[in-house]
Amino acid sequence: DNLLGISWVDSSWIPILNNGSVLDYFSERSNPFYDRTCNNEVVKMQRMTLDHLNQMVGVEYILLHAQEPILFIIRKQQRQSPTQVMPLADYYIIAGVIYQAPDLGSVINSRVLTAVHGIQSAFEEAMSYCRYHPSKGYWWHFKDQEEREKTKPKAKKKEEPSSIFQRQRVDALLLDLRQKFPPRFVQQKPGEKPIPVDQIKKEPEPAPEAVKPEEKETVKNTQNAGAKGPPEKRMRLQ
């Protein structure tokens, strides 16, 4: 089992913790970090001193570092001879709470996972600001940019005047539509009810005025005079 995520404490031992009692505190049966098959348990049952551990072979616990009354470091090691040991794990006691110190592989794995998680979160957040449109391509759209655009006064867009070609083309299209689909109702004045085109009374055309015979003769003489041309000049006799 992975013991790196758990801790153990017995509050009754905290006031009396010192260099001589810390191993007894660590050897409590309720402590999940303690191996009951170790040589310390054999020495304790036979009521021997801890100096006999150097003459034994197997797993043992020693006090590696002490800084009373707050910090104690205990090492678990495999003794192969009186002069040769192999460290297995380290445990530190801070204010009476026992923790297992992580090994180098666990530290590297934890740091790598933390870095990968941070990079993945950064990529996910960056992708949430990415936008794409076939006509524009890719661009970034940030939230603070929206707030700046909201607070920024909007400049009024100047309407460009239409060209002569556009006006003529629109008029031609409207005329064509009017000829294809003539209006059925006409509103003579604003606010009035539209009236069907069939019910509108057409005004009679004015009759041609009668021309007097005297005016006809005057018109004819004027036309004949214009056709004959100016009179010829005669020479004067002296």
Short mmCIF file of C-alpha atoms in Angstrom, two decimals:
data_model
loop_
_atom_site.label_atom_id
_atom_site.label_comp_id
_atom_site.label_asym_id
_atom_site.label_seq_id
_atom_site.Cartn_x
_atom_site.Cartn_y
_atom_site.Cartn_z
CA ASP A 1 0.00 0.00 0.00
CA ASN A 2 1.08 3.57 -0.70
CA LEU A 3 1.65 5.22 2.69
CA LEU A 4 2.69 8.62 1.33
CA GLY A 5 -0.82 10.04 1.67
CA ILE A 6 -1.49 9.10 5.30
CA SER A 7 -0.22 10.19 8.73
CA TRP A 8 -0.44 8.91 12.30
CA VAL A 9 -0.36 10.58 15.72
CA ASP A 10 -0.95 9.65 19.38
CA SER A 11 -1.58 12.81 21.37
CA SER A 12 -0.75 11.13 24.69
CA TRP A 13 2.91 10.76 23.69
CA ILE A 14 3.48 14.32 22.46
CA PRO A 15 4.42 15.90 25.86
CA ILE A 16 7.07 13.22 26.62
CA LEU A 17 8.71 12.88 23.20
CA ASN A 18 12.52 13.00 23.31
CA ASN A 19 15.54 11.16 21.94
CA GLY A 20 15.06 8.20 24.26
CA SER A 21 11.29 7.73 23.82
CA VAL A 22 10.78 8.49 20.16
CA LEU A 23 11.54 4.90 19.01
CA ASP A 24 9.08 3.54 21.57
CA TYR A 25 6.52 6.00 20.27
CA PHE A 26 7.19 4.89 16.70
CA SER A 27 6.85 1.19 17.68
CA GLU A 28 3.23 1.55 18.81
CA ARG A 29 1.11 -1.26 17.32
CA SER A 30 -1.45 1.18 15.89
CA ASN A 31 1.27 2.91 13.87
CA PRO A 32 0.79 1.82 10.20
CA PHE A 33 4.43 2.66 9.35
CA TYR A 34 5.88 0.19 11.84
CA ASP A 35 6.85 -3.34 10.75
CA ARG A 36 6.28 -5.75 13.64
CA THR A 37 8.69 -8.33 12.16
CA CYS A 38 11.67 -5.99 12.52
CA ASN A 39 14.67 -6.52 14.78
CA ASN A 40 13.52 -3.68 17.07
CA GLU A 41 10.51 -5.77 18.07
CA VAL A 42 12.77 -8.75 18.84
CA VAL A 43 15.08 -6.61 20.97
CA LYS A 44 12.07 -5.10 22.77
CA MET A 45 10.55 -8.52 23.57
CA GLN A 46 13.87 -9.87 24.86
CA ARG A 47 14.46 -6.68 26.86
CA MET A 48 17.82 -5.99 25.29
CA THR A 49 19.41 -2.67 24.46
CA LEU A 50 19.44 -1.16 20.99
CA ASP A 51 23.18 -1.80 20.73
CA HIS A 52 22.38 -5.45 19.93
CA LEU A 53 20.87 -4.35 16.58
CA ASN A 54 24.36 -4.08 15.10
CA GLN A 55 24.87 -7.81 15.69
CA MET A 56 21.63 -8.84 13.95
CA VAL A 57 20.60 -9.17 10.30
CA GLY A 58 17.26 -7.92 8.95
CA VAL A 59 15.01 -4.86 9.02
CA GLU A 60 15.57 -2.32 11.78
CA TYR A 61 14.65 1.28 12.74
CA ILE A 62 17.16 3.87 13.97
CA LEU A 63 16.95 7.52 15.03
CA LEU A 64 18.73 9.37 12.22
CA HIS A 65 18.24 12.98 13.29
CA ALA A 66 16.66 14.76 16.28
CA GLN A 67 15.75 18.37 16.90
CA GLU A 68 13.86 18.36 20.17
CA PRO A 69 11.01 18.77 20.72
CA ILE A 70 9.60 19.38 17.27
CA LEU A 71 11.45 17.27 14.70
CA PHE A 72 12.64 13.64 14.64
CA ILE A 73 13.75 11.60 11.63
CA ILE A 74 13.66 7.79 11.76
CA ARG A 75 15.18 5.54 9.11
CA LYS A 76 14.09 2.06 8.13
CA GLN A 77 17.04 0.03 6.83
CA GLN A 78 18.07 -3.48 5.91
CA ARG A 79 21.13 -4.62 7.87
CA GLN A 80 23.28 -7.15 6.06
CA SER A 81 26.32 -7.11 8.37
CA PRO A 82 27.58 -5.09 11.35
CA THR A 83 29.11 -2.56 8.93
CA GLN A 84 26.80 -2.77 5.89
CA VAL A 85 23.19 -1.45 5.74
CA MET A 86 20.82 -0.48 2.92
CA PRO A 87 18.28 2.36 3.52
CA LEU A 88 14.67 1.43 2.75
CA ALA A 89 12.58 4.45 3.86
CA ASP A 90 12.67 7.57 6.01
CA TYR A 91 9.97 8.85 8.38
CA TYR A 92 9.81 12.29 9.95
CA ILE A 93 7.89 13.26 13.06
CA ILE A 94 6.75 16.88 13.24
CA ALA A 95 4.97 17.96 16.42
CA GLY A 96 4.13 14.32 17.13
CA VAL A 97 2.63 13.58 13.68
CA ILE A 98 4.39 10.82 11.72
CA TYR A 99 4.73 11.05 7.91
CA GLN A 100 6.61 8.94 5.41
CA ALA A 101 9.20 10.86 3.41
CA PRO A 102 8.69 10.39 -0.34
CA ASP A 103 11.39 8.71 -2.37
CA LEU A 104 13.09 10.34 -5.35
CA GLY A 105 10.90 8.54 -7.91
CA SER A 106 7.70 9.70 -6.20
CA VAL A 107 8.96 13.30 -6.05
CA ILE A 108 9.84 13.29 -9.76
CA ASN A 109 6.50 11.72 -10.72
CA SER A 110 4.60 14.25 -8.62
CA ARG A 111 6.48 17.22 -10.11
CA VAL A 112 6.02 15.91 -13.66
CA LEU A 113 2.29 15.33 -13.15
CA THR A 114 1.93 18.83 -11.68
CA ALA A 115 3.76 20.37 -14.64
CA VAL A 116 1.74 18.36 -17.18
CA HIS A 117 -1.52 19.32 -15.46
CA GLY A 118 -0.55 22.99 -15.54
CA ILE A 119 0.42 22.83 -19.23
CA GLN A 120 -2.79 20.98 -20.12
CA SER A 121 -4.89 23.54 -18.23
CA ALA A 122 -3.07 26.36 -20.04
CA PHE A 123 -3.74 24.76 -23.44
CA GLU A 124 -7.42 24.22 -22.60
CA GLU A 125 -7.82 27.84 -21.51
CA ALA A 126 -5.99 29.08 -24.60
CA MET A 127 -8.22 26.95 -26.85
CA SER A 128 -11.32 28.48 -25.24
CA TYR A 129 -10.22 31.91 -26.57
CA CYS A 130 -9.49 30.64 -30.08
CA ARG A 131 -12.00 31.42 -32.83
CA TYR A 132 -12.16 30.38 -36.48
CA HIS A 133 -14.19 31.47 -39.47
CA PRO A 134 -13.67 30.33 -43.09
CA SER A 135 -13.57 33.90 -44.37
CA LYS A 136 -11.36 35.34 -41.57
CA GLY A 137 -9.25 32.39 -40.43
CA TYR A 138 -8.07 32.05 -36.81
CA TRP A 139 -8.01 34.84 -34.20
CA TRP A 140 -7.99 35.29 -30.41
CA HIS A 141 -11.06 36.53 -28.53
CA PHE A 142 -10.35 37.40 -24.88
CA LYS A 143 -12.84 38.38 -22.17
CA ASP A 144 -10.99 41.56 -21.21
CA GLN A 145 -11.14 42.56 -24.86
CA GLU A 146 -14.96 42.32 -24.70
CA GLU A 147 -15.00 44.57 -21.62
CA ARG A 148 -12.77 47.14 -23.33
CA GLU A 149 -14.97 47.10 -26.41
CA LYS A 150 -18.08 47.62 -24.26
CA THR A 151 -16.58 50.60 -22.41
CA LYS A 152 -15.03 52.08 -25.55
CA PRO A 153 -17.34 54.59 -27.29
CA LYS A 154 -18.48 53.27 -30.60
CA ALA A 155 -17.55 55.43 -33.58
CA LYS A 156 -20.36 56.08 -36.01
CA LYS A 157 -19.78 54.54 -39.38
CA LYS A 158 -19.99 56.97 -42.26
CA GLU A 159 -22.48 55.92 -44.87
CA GLU A 160 -20.95 55.96 -48.32
CA PRO A 161 -23.10 57.59 -51.01
CA SER A 162 -24.39 55.32 -53.72
CA SER A 163 -23.03 55.60 -57.25
CA ILE A 164 -25.02 56.61 -60.33
CA PHE A 165 -24.86 53.06 -61.64
CA GLN A 166 -26.32 51.69 -58.38
CA ARG A 167 -29.19 54.21 -58.40
CA GLN A 168 -30.02 53.58 -62.05
CA ARG A 169 -29.88 49.85 -61.56
CA VAL A 170 -32.19 49.98 -58.49
CA ASP A 171 -34.67 52.21 -60.33
CA ALA A 172 -34.72 49.81 -63.28
CA LEU A 173 -35.35 46.84 -60.99
CA LEU A 174 -38.15 48.64 -59.15
CA LEU A 175 -39.77 49.65 -62.44
CA ASP A 176 -39.58 46.10 -63.72
CA LEU A 177 -41.17 44.77 -60.53
CA ARG A 178 -43.92 47.39 -60.74
CA GLN A 179 -44.75 46.37 -64.29
CA LYS A 180 -44.82 42.68 -63.39
CA PHE A 181 -46.75 43.17 -60.16
CA PRO A 182 -48.86 46.36 -60.42
CA PRO A 183 -50.21 47.73 -57.14
CA ARG A 184 -53.75 46.77 -56.21
CA PHE A 185 -54.28 49.39 -53.50
CA VAL A 186 -53.38 53.05 -53.31
CA GLN A 187 -53.10 55.25 -50.24
CA GLN A 188 -53.87 58.77 -51.44
CA LYS A 189 -52.98 60.51 -48.16
CA PRO A 190 -50.93 59.34 -45.18
CA GLY A 191 -53.13 57.89 -42.47
CA GLU A 192 -56.03 57.09 -44.78
CA LYS A 193 -57.29 53.62 -45.58
CA PRO A 194 -55.85 52.18 -48.82
CA ILE A 195 -58.32 52.16 -51.73
CA PRO A 196 -58.37 49.63 -54.57
CA VAL A 197 -57.00 50.97 -57.81
CA ASP A 198 -60.24 50.08 -59.67
CA GLN A 199 -62.31 52.44 -57.48
CA ILE A 200 -60.21 55.52 -58.18
CA LYS A 201 -62.10 57.95 -60.49
CA LYS A 202 -60.06 59.06 -63.43
CA GLU A 203 -60.30 62.82 -64.19
CA PRO A 204 -61.72 63.58 -67.69
CA GLU A 205 -59.22 64.95 -70.13
CA PRO A 206 -59.81 68.66 -71.10
CA ALA A 207 -61.64 69.09 -74.46
CA PRO A 208 -59.74 70.95 -77.17
CA GLU A 209 -60.77 74.60 -77.28
CA ALA A 210 -62.71 75.79 -80.30
CA VAL A 211 -60.67 78.03 -82.54
CA LYS A 212 -62.36 81.07 -84.01
CA PRO A 213 -62.34 81.48 -87.83
CA GLU A 214 -60.58 84.82 -87.56
CA GLU A 215 -57.75 83.22 -85.63
CA LYS A 216 -57.58 80.44 -88.22
CA GLU A 217 -57.12 82.97 -91.04
CA THR A 218 -54.41 84.78 -89.08
CA VAL A 219 -52.61 81.53 -88.53
CA LYS A 220 -52.86 80.61 -92.23
CA ASN A 221 -51.54 84.01 -93.38
CA THR A 222 -48.65 83.69 -90.98
CA GLN A 223 -47.84 80.24 -92.33
CA ASN A 224 -48.07 81.40 -95.98
CA ALA A 225 -45.85 84.40 -95.31
CA GLY A 226 -43.29 82.16 -93.74
CA ALA A 227 -43.38 79.87 -96.79
CA LYS A 228 -42.96 82.64 -99.44
CA GLY A 229 -39.98 84.24 -97.78
CA PRO A 230 -39.03 87.94 -97.51
CA PRO A 231 -40.00 90.36 -100.37
CA GLU A 232 -37.39 91.29 -103.02
CA LYS A 233 -35.61 94.62 -102.79
CA ARG A 234 -36.20 97.04 -105.65
CA MET A 235 -33.71 99.60 -106.93
CA ARG A 236 -34.58 103.24 -106.38
CA LEU A 237 -34.53 105.61 -109.33
CA GLN A 238 -32.90 108.99 -108.87
#
